[in-house]
Short mmCIF file of C-alpha atoms in Angstrom, two decimals:
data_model
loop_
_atom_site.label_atom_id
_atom_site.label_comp_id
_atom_site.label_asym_id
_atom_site.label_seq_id
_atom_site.Cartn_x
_atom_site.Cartn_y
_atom_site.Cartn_z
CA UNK T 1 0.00 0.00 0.00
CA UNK T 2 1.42 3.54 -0.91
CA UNK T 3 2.54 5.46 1.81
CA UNK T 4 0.43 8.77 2.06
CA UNK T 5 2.29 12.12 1.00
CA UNK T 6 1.76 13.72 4.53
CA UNK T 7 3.52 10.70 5.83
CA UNK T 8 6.46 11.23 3.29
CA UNK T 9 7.01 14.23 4.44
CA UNK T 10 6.86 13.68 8.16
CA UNK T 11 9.56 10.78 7.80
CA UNK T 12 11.36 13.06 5.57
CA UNK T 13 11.41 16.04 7.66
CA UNK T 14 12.80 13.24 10.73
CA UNK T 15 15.51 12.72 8.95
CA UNK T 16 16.47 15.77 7.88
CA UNK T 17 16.14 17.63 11.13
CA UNK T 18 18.50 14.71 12.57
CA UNK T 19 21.05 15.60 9.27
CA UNK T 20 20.91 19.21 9.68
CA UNK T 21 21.44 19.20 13.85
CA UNK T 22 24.70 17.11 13.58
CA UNK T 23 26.17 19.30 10.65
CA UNK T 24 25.41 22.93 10.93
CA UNK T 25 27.32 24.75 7.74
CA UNK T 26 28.29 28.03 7.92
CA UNK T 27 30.20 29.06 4.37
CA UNK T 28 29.44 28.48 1.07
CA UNK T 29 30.04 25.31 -0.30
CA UNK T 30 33.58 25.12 -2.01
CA UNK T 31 33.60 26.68 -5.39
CA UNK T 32 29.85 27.98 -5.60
CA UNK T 33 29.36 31.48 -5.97
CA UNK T 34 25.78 33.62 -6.86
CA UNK T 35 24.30 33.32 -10.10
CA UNK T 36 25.84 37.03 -11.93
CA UNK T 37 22.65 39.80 -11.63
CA UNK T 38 20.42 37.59 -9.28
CA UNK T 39 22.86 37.42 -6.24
CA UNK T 40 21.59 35.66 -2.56
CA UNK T 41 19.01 37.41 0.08
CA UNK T 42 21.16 38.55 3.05
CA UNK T 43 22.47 36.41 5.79
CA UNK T 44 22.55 33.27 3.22
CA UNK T 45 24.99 30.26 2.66
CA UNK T 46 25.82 28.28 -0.25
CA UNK T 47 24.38 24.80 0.13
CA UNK T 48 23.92 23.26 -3.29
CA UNK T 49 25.93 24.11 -6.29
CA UNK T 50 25.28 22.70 -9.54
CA UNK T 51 26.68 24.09 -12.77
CA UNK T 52 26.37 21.90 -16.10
CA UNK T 53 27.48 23.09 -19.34
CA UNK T 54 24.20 20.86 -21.01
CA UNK T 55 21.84 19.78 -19.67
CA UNK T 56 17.95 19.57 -19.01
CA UNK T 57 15.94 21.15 -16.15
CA UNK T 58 12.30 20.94 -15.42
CA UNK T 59 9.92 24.24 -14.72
CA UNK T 60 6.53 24.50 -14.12
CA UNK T 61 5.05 28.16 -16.23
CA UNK T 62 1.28 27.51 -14.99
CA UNK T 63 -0.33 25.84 -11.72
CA UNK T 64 -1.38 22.24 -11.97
CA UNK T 65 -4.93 21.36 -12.34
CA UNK T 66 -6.59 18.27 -11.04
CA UNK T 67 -2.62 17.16 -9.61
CA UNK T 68 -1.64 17.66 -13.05
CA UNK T 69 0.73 20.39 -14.90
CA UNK T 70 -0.82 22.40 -17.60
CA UNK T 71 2.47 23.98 -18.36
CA UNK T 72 5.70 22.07 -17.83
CA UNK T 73 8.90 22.99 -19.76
CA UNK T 74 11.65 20.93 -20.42
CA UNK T 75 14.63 23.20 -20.82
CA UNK T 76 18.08 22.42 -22.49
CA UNK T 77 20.90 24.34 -22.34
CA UNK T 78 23.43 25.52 -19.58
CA UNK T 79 21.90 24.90 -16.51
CA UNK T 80 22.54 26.28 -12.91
CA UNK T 81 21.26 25.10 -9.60
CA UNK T 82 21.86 26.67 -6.88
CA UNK T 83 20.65 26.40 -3.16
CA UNK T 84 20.38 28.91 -0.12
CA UNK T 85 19.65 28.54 3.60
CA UNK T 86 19.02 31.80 5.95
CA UNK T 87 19.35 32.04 9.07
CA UNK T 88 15.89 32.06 11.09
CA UNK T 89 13.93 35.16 10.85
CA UNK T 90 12.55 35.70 7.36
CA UNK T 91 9.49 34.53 5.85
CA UNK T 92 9.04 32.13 3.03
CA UNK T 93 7.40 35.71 1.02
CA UNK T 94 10.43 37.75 2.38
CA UNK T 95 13.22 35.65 0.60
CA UNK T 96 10.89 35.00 -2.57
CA UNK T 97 9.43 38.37 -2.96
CA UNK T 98 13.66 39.46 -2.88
CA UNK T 99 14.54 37.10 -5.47
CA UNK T 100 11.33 38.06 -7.85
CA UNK T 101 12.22 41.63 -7.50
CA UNK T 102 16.12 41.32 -8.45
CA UNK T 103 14.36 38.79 -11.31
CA UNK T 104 12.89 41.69 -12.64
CA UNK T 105 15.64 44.03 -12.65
CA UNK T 106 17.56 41.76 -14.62
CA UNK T 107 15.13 41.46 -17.30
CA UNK T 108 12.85 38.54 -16.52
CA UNK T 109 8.92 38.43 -17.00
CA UNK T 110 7.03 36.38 -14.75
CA UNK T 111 5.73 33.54 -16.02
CA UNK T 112 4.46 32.23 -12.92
CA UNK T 113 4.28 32.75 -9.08
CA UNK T 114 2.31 31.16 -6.61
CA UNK T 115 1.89 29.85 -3.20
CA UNK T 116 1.57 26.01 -2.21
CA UNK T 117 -2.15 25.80 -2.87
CA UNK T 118 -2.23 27.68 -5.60
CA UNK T 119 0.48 26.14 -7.43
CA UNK T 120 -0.87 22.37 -7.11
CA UNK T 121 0.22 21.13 -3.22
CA UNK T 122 2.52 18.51 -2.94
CA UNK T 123 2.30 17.10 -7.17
CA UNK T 124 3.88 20.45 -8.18
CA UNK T 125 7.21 20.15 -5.61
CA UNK T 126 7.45 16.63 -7.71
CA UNK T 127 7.46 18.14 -10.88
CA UNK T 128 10.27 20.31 -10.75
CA UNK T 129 13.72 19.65 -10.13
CA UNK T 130 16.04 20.50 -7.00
CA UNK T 131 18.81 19.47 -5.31
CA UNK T 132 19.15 16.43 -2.60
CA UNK T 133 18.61 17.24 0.82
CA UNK T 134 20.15 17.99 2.87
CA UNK T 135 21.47 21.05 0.02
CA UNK T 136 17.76 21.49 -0.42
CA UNK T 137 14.97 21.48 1.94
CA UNK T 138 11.04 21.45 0.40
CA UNK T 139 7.96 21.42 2.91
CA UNK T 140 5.35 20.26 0.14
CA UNK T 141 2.60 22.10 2.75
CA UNK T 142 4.84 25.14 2.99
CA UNK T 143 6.22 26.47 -0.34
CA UNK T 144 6.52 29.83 -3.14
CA UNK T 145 7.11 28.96 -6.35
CA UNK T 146 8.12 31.98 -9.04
CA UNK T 147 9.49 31.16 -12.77
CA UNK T 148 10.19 33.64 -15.46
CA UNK T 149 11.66 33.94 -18.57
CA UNK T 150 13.68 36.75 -20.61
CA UNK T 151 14.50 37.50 -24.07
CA UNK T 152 17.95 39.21 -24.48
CA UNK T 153 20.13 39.34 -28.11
CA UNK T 154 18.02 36.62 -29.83
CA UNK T 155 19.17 34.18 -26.45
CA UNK T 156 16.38 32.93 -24.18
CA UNK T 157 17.03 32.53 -20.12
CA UNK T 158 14.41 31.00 -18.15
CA UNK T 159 14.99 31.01 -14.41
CA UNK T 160 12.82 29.64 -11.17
CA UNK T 161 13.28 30.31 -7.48
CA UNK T 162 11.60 27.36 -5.05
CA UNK T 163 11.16 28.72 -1.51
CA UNK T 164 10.37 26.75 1.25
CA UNK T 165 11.15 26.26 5.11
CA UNK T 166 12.84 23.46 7.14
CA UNK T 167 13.21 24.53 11.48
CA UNK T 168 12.72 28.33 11.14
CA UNK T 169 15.32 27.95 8.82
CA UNK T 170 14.27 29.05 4.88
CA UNK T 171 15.90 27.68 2.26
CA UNK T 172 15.67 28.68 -1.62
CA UNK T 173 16.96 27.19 -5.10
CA UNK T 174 17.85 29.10 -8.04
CA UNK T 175 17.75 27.74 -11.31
CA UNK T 176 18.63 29.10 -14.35
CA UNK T 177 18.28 27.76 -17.86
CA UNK T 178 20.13 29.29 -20.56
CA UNK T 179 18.80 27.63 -23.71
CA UNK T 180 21.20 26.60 -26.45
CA UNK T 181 22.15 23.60 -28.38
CA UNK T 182 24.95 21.25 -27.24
CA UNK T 183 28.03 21.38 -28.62
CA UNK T 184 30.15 18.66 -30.16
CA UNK T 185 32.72 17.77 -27.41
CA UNK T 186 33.58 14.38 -28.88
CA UNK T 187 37.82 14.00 -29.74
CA UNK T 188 38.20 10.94 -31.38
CA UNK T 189 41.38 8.97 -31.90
CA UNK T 190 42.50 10.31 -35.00
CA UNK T 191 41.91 13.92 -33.63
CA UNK T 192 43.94 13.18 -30.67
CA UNK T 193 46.80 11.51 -32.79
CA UNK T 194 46.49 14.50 -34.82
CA UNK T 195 46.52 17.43 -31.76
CA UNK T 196 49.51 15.82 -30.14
CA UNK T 197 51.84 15.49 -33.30
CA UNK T 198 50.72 19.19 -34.49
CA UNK T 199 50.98 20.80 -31.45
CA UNK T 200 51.91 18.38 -28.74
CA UNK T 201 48.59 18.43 -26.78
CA UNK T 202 45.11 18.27 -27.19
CA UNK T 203 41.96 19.46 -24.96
CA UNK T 204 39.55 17.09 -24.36
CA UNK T 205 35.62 18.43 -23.51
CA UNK T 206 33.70 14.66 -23.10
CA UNK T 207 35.32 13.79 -19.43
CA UNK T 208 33.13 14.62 -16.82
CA UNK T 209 32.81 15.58 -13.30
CA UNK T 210 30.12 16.93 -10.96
CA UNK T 211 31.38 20.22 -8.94
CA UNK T 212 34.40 20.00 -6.71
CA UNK T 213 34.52 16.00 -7.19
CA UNK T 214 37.01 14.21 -8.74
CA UNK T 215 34.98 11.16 -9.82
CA UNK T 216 34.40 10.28 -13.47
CA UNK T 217 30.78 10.68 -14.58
CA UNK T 218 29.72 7.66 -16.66
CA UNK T 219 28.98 10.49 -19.91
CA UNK T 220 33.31 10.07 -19.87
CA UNK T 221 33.39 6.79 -21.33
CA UNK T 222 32.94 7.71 -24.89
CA UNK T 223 36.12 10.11 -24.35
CA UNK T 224 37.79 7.08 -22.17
CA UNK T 225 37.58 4.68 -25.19
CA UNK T 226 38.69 6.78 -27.69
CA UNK T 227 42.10 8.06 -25.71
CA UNK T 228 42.00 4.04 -24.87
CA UNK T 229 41.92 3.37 -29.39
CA UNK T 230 44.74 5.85 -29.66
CA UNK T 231 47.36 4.75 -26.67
CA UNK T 232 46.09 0.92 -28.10
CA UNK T 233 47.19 1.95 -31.61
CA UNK T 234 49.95 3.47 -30.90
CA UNK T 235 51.75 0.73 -28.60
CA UNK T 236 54.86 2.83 -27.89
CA UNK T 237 52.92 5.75 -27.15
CA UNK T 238 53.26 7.30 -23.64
CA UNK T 239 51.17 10.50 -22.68
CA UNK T 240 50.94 13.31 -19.51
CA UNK T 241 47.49 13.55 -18.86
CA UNK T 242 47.09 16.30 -17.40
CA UNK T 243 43.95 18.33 -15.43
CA UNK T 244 42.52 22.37 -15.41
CA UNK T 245 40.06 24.43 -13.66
CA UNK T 246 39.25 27.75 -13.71
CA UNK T 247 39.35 30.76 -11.58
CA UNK T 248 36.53 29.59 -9.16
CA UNK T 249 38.08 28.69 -5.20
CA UNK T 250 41.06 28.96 -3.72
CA UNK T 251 44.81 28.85 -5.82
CA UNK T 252 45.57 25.23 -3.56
CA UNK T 253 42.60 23.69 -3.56
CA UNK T 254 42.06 24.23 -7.51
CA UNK T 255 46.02 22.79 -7.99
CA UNK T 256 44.82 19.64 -5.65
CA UNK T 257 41.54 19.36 -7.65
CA UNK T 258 42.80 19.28 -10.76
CA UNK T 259 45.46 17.04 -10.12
CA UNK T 260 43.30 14.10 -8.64
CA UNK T 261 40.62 14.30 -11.68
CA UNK T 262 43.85 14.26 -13.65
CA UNK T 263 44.87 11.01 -11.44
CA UNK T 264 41.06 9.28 -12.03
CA UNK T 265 41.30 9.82 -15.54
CA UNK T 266 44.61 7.55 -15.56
CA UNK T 267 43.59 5.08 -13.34
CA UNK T 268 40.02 4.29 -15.48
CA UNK T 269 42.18 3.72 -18.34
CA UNK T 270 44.31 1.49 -16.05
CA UNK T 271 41.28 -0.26 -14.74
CA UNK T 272 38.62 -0.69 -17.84
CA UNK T 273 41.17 -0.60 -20.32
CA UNK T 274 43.91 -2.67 -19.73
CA UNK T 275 46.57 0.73 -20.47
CA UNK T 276 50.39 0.03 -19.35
CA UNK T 277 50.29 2.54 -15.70
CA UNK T 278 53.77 3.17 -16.79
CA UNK T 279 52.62 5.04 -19.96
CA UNK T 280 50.24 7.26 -17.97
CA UNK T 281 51.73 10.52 -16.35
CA UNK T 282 49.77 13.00 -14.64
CA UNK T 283 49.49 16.45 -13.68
CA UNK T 284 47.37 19.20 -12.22
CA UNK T 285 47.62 22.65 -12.89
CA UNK T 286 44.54 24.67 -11.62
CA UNK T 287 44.17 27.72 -13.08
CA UNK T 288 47.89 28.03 -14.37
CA UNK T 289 46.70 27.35 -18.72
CA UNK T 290 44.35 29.29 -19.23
CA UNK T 291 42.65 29.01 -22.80
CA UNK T 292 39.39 31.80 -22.13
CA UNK T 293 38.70 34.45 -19.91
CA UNK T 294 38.13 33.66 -16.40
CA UNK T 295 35.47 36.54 -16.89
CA UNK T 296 33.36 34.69 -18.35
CA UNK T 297 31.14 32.02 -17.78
CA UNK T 298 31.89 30.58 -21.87
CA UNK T 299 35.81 31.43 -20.68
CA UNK T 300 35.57 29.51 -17.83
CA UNK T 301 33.78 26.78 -19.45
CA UNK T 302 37.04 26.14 -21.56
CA UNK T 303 39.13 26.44 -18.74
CA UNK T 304 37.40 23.11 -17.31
CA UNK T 305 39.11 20.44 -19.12
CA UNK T 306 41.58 17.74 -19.24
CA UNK T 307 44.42 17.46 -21.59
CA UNK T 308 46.83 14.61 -22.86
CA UNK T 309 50.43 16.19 -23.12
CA UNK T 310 52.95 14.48 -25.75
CA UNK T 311 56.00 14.19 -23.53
#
C-alpha cells in the first residue's frame, strides 16, 4: 500500500532535522558562488551548487490542475542550480518576494508565481527539479514557487526560485536555464593523434565531473575509449594527462583538484582498459593554462578540461 504524502514528508522532515542538527554549515560550499545579476538574500549560505554546461531542467510556467501540470517545460541548455539557507527570521514571502524583484531588474517576465495551494500542493514540488537534501529542503505544505523567462540578443534565459522552510530555517533554489544547443565535445582517436603530433597536446571536452569531485561521470566513457583506441594503436605511445580548472576557489585547492581528476582519468584507463600505468603521467595545474577568460562564464567553461600532453 502507498505510503500517504503527509507521511512522506513527516519521515522526511525526521531525517532531515537529525542531518541538519549534527552538521550545521556556515560558508558556502567550495567553489559555488551567486548566479551574476540575481545574487543571494542577506544572511545566506551556499548549500547546493550545480553548474552543467548541457543539460535539461524541469519548470513548471502555470499551476497544476486536477494534480496535473498544464504547463511544464523541459529546458536544455546551460543549466545552474543553486541552493540557499538563511538564518531564522525571514518569511518564506520575504526571501521570494527578494529574489522576484532582483528577477525583474535583470530582465525577466514572470511567467508564474504562486503559493503552495495555488500552485498544485505537494504534485507540483514533484514536478520540478532540485537538489538532494540535505542542500535542499522542500515542505510540500509550505512552499513559493516563481518562474520567469527573458528574451535578451536573440538568447532565451528561463529562471525559477523554489522557496520553502525546514526549522525556522528558509531555504531557496535558483535555477537558471540558458537555452542553447549542445556542442560537439567528442575528440576521437585520430583527432587526438592529430593534436599531439601538431601541437603536442590536445583538450579534451567529453570527461566529466560533478562540482568540486574528482569522480568520473559515466557520460566520460565515450572520451575514455577513444584516448583508450589511440594509446592501443599506438603501442609505444606514452602521454601526460594532465587536469585544469578555472578561476573559481582557492589557488591550492584548484592545484589539488585538478590534479586528482587528472589522477582518475589515468587510473580508469588502467582499470577498464587494460593501459600500461607506466605510460600514464599525470598532472594538475589549476588555473595556471588558461585558454578563455576567467570573466566569463563561456571562458571559464574552456578552462574546465583535461588534456593529454605528448611528452
Amino acid at each position: 500500500m502507498p505510503i500517504p504524502y503527509r507521511m512522506l514528508a513527516v519521515l522526511a522532515l525526521v531525517s532531515f532535522h537529525a542531518v541538519t542538527t549534527a552538521t550545521a554549515q556556515t560558508r558556502d560550499v567550495a567553489g559555488a558562488r551567486d548566479y551574476p545579476g540575481i545574487g543571494r538574500f542577506t544572511g545566506s549560505v551556499i548549500t547546493g551548487y550545480v553548474v552543467k554546461d548541457f543539460d535539461a531542467a524541469r519548470m513548471q510556467a502555470a499551476p497544476f490542475k486536477d494534480g496535473q501540470p498544464t504547463d511544464a517545460r523541459r529546458l536544455e541548455g546551460r543549466i545552474v542550480r543553486i541552493a540557499y539557507r538563511t538564518n531564522p527570521g525571514p518569511s518564506i514571502l520575504e526571501v521570494s518576494r527578494n529574489f522576484e524583484t532582483q528577477l525583474a531588474k535583470a530582465g525577466f517576465e514572470t511567467l508564474l508565481a504562486c503559493d503552495t495551494e495555488a500552485c498544485g500542493a505537494i504534485p507540483f514540488t514533484e514536478s520540478v527539479d532540485t537538489l538532494p537534501i540535505p542542500q535542499m529542503w522542500i515542505d510540500g505544505f509550505n512552499y513559493r514557487y516563481f518562474a520567469g523567462r527573458k528574451s535578451e540578443g536573440g538568447r532565451e534565459t528561463y529562471a525559477s526560485v523554489l522557496v520553502s522552510q525546514n526549522n525556522q530555517e528558509i531555504y531557496a533554489q535558483v535555477t537558471v536555464a540558458e537555452l542553447g544547443a549542445i556542442a560537439n565535445k567528442m575528440v576521437d582517436a585520430a583527432a587526438m593523434a592529430k593534436g599531439l603530433g601538431e601541437t603536442g597536446h590536445i583538450a579534451l571536452y567529453g570527461i566529466y565531473f560533478d562540482t568540486d569531485k574528482a569522480v568520473l561521470k559515466p557520460e566520460s566513457r565515450p572520451t575514455l575509449e577513444q584516448i583508450a583506441k589511440l594509446l592501443t594503436s599506438q603501442p609505444q605511445l606514452s602521454v601526460f594527462i594532465v587536469g585544469h580548472t578555472d578561476s573559481q576557489g582557492a589557488y591550492e585547492y584548484n592545484l589539488d583538484l585538478s590534479k586528482r581528476r587528472a589522477e582518475a582519468v589515468a587510473a580508469e584507463l588502467v582499470k577498464s582498459f587494460r593501459i600500461a600505468q607506466g605510460r600514464l603521467r599525470t598532472a594538475g595545474v589549476g588555473l595556471l593554462a588558461p585558454v578563455g577568460s576567467n570573466a566569463t562564464d563561456a571562458g571559464r567553461a574552456l578552462n574546465r578540461r583535461v588534456e593529454l600532453v605528448a611528452p
